[in-house]
PDB file of C-alpha atoms and ligand atoms in Angstrom:
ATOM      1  CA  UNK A 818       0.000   0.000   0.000  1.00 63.00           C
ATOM      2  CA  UNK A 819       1.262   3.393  -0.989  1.00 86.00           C
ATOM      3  CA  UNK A 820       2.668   5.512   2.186  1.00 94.00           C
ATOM      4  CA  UNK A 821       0.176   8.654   3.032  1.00 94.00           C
ATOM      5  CA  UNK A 822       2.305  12.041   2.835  1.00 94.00           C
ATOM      6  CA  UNK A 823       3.020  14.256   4.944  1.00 92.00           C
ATOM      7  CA  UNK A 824       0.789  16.664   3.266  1.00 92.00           C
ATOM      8  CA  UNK A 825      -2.176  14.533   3.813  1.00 94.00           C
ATOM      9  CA  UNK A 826      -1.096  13.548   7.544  1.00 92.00           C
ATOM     10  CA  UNK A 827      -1.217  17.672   7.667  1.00 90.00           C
ATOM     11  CA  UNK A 828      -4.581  17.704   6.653  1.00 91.00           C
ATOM     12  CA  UNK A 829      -6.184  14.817   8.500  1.00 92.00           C
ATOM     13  CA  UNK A 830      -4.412  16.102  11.858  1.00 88.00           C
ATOM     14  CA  UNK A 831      -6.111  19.606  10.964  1.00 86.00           C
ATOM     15  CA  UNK A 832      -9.425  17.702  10.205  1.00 86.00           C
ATOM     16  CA  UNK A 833      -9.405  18.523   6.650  1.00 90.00           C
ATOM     17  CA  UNK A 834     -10.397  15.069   5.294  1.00 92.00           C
ATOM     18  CA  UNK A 835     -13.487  13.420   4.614  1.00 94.00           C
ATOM     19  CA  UNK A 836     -14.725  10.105   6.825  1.00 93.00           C
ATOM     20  CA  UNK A 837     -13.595   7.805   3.953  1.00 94.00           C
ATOM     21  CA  UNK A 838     -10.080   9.105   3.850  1.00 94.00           C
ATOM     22  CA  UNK A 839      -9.904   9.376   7.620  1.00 93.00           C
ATOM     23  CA  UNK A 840     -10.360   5.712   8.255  1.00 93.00           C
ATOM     24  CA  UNK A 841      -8.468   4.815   4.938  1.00 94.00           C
ATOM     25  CA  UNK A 842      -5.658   6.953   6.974  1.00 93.00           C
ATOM     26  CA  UNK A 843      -6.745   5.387  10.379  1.00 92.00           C
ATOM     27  CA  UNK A 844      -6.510   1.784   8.968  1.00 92.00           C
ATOM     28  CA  UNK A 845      -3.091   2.549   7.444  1.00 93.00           C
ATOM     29  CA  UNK A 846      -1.738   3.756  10.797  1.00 90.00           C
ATOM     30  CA  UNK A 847      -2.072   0.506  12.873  1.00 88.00           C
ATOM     31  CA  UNK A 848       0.242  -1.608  10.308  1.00 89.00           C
ATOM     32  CA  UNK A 849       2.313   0.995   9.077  1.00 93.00           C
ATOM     33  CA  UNK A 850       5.287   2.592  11.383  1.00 91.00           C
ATOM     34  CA  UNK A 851       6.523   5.169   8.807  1.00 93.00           C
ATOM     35  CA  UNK A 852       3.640   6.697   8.414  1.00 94.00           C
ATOM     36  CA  UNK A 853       2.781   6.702  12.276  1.00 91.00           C
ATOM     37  CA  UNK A 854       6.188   8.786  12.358  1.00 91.00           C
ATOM     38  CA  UNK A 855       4.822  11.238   9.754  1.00 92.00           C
ATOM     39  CA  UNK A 856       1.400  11.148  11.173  1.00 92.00           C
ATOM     40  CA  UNK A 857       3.513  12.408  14.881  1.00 89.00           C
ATOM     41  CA  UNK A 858       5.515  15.239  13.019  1.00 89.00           C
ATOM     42  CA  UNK A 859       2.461  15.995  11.389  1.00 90.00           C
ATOM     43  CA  UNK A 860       0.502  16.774  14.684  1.00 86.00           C
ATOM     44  CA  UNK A 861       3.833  18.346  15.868  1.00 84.00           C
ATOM     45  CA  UNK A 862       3.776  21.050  13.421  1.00 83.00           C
ATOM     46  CA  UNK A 863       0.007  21.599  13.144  1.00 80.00           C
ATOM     47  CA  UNK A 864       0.524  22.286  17.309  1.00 75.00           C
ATOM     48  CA  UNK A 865       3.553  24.296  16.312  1.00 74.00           C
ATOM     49  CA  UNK A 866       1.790  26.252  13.036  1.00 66.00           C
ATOM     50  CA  UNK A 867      -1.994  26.575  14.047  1.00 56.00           C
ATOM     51  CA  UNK A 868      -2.707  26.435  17.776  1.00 53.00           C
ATOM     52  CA  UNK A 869      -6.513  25.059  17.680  1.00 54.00           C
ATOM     53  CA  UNK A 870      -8.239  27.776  19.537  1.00 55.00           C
ATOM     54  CA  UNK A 871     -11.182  25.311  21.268  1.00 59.00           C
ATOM     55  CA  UNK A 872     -11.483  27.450  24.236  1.00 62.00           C
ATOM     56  CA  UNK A 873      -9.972  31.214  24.339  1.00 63.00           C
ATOM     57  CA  UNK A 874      -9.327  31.591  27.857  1.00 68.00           C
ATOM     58  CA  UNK A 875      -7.763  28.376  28.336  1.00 66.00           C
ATOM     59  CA  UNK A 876      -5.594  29.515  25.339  1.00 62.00           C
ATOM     60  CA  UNK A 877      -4.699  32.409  26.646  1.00 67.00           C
ATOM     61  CA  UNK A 878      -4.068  31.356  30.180  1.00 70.00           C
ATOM     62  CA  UNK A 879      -1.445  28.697  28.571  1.00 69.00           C
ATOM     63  CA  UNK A 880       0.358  31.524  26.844  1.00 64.00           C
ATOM     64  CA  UNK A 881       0.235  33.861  30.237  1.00 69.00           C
ATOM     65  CA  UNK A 882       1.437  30.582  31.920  1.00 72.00           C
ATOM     66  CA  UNK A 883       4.256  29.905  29.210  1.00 72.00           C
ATOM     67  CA  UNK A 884       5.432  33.387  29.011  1.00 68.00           C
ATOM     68  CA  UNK A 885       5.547  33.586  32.645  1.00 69.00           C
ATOM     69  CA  UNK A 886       7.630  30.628  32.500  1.00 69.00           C
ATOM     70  CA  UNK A 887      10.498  31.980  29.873  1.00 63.00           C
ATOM     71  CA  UNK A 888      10.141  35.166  31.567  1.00 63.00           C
ATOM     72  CA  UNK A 889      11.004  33.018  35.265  1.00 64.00           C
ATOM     73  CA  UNK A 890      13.863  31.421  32.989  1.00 61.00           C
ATOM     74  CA  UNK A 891      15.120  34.765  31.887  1.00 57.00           C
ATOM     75  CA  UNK A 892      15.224  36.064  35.376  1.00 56.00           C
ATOM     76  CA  UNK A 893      17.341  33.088  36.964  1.00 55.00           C
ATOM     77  CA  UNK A 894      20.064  33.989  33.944  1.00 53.00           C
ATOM     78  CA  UNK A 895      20.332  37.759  33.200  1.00 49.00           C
ATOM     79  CA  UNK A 896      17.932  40.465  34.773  1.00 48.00           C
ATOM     80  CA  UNK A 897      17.940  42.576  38.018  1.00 47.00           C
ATOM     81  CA  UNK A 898      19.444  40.466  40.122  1.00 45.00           C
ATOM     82  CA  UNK A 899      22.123  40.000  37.662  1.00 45.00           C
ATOM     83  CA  UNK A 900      22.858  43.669  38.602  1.00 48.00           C
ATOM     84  CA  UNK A 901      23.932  42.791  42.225  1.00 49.00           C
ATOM     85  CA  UNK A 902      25.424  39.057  40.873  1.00 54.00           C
ATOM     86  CA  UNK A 903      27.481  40.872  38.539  1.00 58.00           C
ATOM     87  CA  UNK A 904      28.746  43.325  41.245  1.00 54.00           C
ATOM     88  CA  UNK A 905      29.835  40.493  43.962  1.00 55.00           C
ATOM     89  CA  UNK A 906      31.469  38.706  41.361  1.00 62.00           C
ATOM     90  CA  UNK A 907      33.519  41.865  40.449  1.00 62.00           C
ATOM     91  CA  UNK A 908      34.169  42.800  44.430  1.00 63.00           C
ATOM     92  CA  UNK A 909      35.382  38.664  44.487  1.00 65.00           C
ATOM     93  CA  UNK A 910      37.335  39.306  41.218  1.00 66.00           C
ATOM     94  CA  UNK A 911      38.818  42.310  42.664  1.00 67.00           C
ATOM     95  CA  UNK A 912      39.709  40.577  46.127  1.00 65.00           C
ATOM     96  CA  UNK A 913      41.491  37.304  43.809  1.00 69.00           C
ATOM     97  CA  UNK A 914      43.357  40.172  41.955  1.00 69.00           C
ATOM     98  CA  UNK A 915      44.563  41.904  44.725  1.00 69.00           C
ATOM     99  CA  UNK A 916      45.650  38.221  46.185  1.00 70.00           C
ATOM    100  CA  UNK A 917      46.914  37.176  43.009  1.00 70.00           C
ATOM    101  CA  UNK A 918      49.232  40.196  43.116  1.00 68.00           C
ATOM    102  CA  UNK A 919      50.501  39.457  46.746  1.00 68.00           C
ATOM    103  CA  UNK A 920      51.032  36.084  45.250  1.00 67.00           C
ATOM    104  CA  UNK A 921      52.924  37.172  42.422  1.00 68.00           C
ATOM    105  CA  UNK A 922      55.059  39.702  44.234  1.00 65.00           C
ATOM    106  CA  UNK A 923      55.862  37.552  47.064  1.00 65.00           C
ATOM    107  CA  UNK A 924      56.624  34.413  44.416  1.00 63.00           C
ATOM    108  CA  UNK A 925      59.017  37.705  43.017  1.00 63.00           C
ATOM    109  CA  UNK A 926      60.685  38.016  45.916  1.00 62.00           C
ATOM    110  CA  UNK A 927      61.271  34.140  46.550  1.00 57.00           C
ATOM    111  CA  UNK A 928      62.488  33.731  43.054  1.00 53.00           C
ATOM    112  CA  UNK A 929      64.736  36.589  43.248  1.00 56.00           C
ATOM    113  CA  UNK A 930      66.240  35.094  46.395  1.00 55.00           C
ATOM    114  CA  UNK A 931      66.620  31.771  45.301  1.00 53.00           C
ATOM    115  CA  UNK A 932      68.566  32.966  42.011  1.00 55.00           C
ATOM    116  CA  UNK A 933      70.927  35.159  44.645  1.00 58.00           C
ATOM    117  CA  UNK A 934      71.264  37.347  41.283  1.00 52.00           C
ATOM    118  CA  UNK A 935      70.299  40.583  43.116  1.00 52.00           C
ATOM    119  CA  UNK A 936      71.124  39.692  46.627  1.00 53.00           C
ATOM    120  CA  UNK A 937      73.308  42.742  47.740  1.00 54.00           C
ATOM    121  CA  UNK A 938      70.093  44.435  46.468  1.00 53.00           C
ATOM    122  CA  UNK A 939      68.010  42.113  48.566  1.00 51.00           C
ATOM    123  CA  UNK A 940      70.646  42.779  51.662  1.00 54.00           C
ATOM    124  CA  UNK A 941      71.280  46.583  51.206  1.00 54.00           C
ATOM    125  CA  UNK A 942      66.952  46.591  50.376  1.00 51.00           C
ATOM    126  CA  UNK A 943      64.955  44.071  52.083  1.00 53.00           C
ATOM    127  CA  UNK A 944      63.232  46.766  54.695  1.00 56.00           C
ATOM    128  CA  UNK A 945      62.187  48.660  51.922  1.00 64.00           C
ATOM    129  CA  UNK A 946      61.559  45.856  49.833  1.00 63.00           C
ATOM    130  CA  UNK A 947      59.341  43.892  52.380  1.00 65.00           C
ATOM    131  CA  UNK A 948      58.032  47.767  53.458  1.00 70.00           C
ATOM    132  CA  UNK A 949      56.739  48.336  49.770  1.00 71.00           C
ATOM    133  CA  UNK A 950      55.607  44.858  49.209  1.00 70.00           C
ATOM    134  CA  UNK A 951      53.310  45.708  52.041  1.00 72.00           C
ATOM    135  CA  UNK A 952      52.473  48.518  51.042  1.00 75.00           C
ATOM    136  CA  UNK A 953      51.260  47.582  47.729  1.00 75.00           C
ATOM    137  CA  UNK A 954      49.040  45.121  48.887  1.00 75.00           C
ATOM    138  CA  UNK A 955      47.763  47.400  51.638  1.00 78.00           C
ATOM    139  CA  UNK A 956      46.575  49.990  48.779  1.00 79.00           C
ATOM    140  CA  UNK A 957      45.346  47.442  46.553  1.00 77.00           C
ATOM    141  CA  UNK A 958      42.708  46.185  49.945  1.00 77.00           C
ATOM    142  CA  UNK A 959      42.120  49.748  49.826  1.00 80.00           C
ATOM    143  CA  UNK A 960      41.222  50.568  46.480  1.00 78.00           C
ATOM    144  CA  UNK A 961      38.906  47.528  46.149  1.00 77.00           C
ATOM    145  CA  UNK A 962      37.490  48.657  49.556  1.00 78.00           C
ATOM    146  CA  UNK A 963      36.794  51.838  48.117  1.00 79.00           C
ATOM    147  CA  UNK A 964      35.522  50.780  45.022  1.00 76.00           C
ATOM    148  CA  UNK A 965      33.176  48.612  46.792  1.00 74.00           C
ATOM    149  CA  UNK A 966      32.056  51.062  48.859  1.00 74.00           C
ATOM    150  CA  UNK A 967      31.228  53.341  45.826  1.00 73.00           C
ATOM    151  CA  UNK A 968      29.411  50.524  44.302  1.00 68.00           C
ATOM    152  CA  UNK A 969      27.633  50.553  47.026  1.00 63.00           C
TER     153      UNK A 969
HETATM  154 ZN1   ZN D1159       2.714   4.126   5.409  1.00 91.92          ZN
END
């Protein structure tokens, strides 16, 4: 038996066939897997293409209810609260910087120890080294402090 189209699975699922070609359809359906597969796209796009409108304010409740839900979905990624998200992630960023730097200057140091390259530098300057060290790190805390505080 020939395979029905998609076409005509279009119009049967959109009730555009006559009682003879329905069960002609109907009968094909039960021994015929391909066409069951055609027949479920079929009612996939006529859902997707022409919502039946049986009852209006059950129709429009479903699209209050699904825009409600991509607008919940929105709101978990970007909006308002994204605002305040965004700005503890930069005060954490800023902290890990600041840390980072410590890190990096105090690896610096070590290095510059171990290679003993520079060490009547490190002898004559290791107050002032140590001293400005600190004091980079203190200003850095106190620049993200501030900008915190600003943000805030
Ligand atoms: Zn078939």
């Amino acid at each position: 038996m020939k395979h029905i189209t998609m076409d005509e699975w279009m119009k049967y699922v959109t009730d555009d066939v006559d009682e003879s070609t329905r069960s002609k359809y109907e009968t094909h359906l039960y021994d015929c897997d391909h066409c069951m597969d055609s027949y479920m796209q079929a009612i996939e796009l006529a859902e997707n293409a022409l919502p039946t409108v049986t009852n209006p304010s059950e129709y429009t409740e479903e699209i209050i209810r699904s825009t409600a839900e991509i607008n919940s979905s929105f709101q978990k990624q970007e909006p308002k609260r994204v605002v305040r998200g965004r700005w503890y992630e930069q005060k954490a960023f800023h902290y890990a910087l600041a840390v980072a730097m410590t890190l990096l200057l105090m690896t610096t140091g070590v290095f510059t120890q171990l290679t003993g390259a520079v060490s009547k530098f490190e002898k004559s300057n290791q107050p002032s080294l140590t001293e400005s060290l600190m004091n980079t790190t203190t200003s850095l805390i106190n620049r993200v402090e501030e900008e915190t505080k600003e943000a805030e």
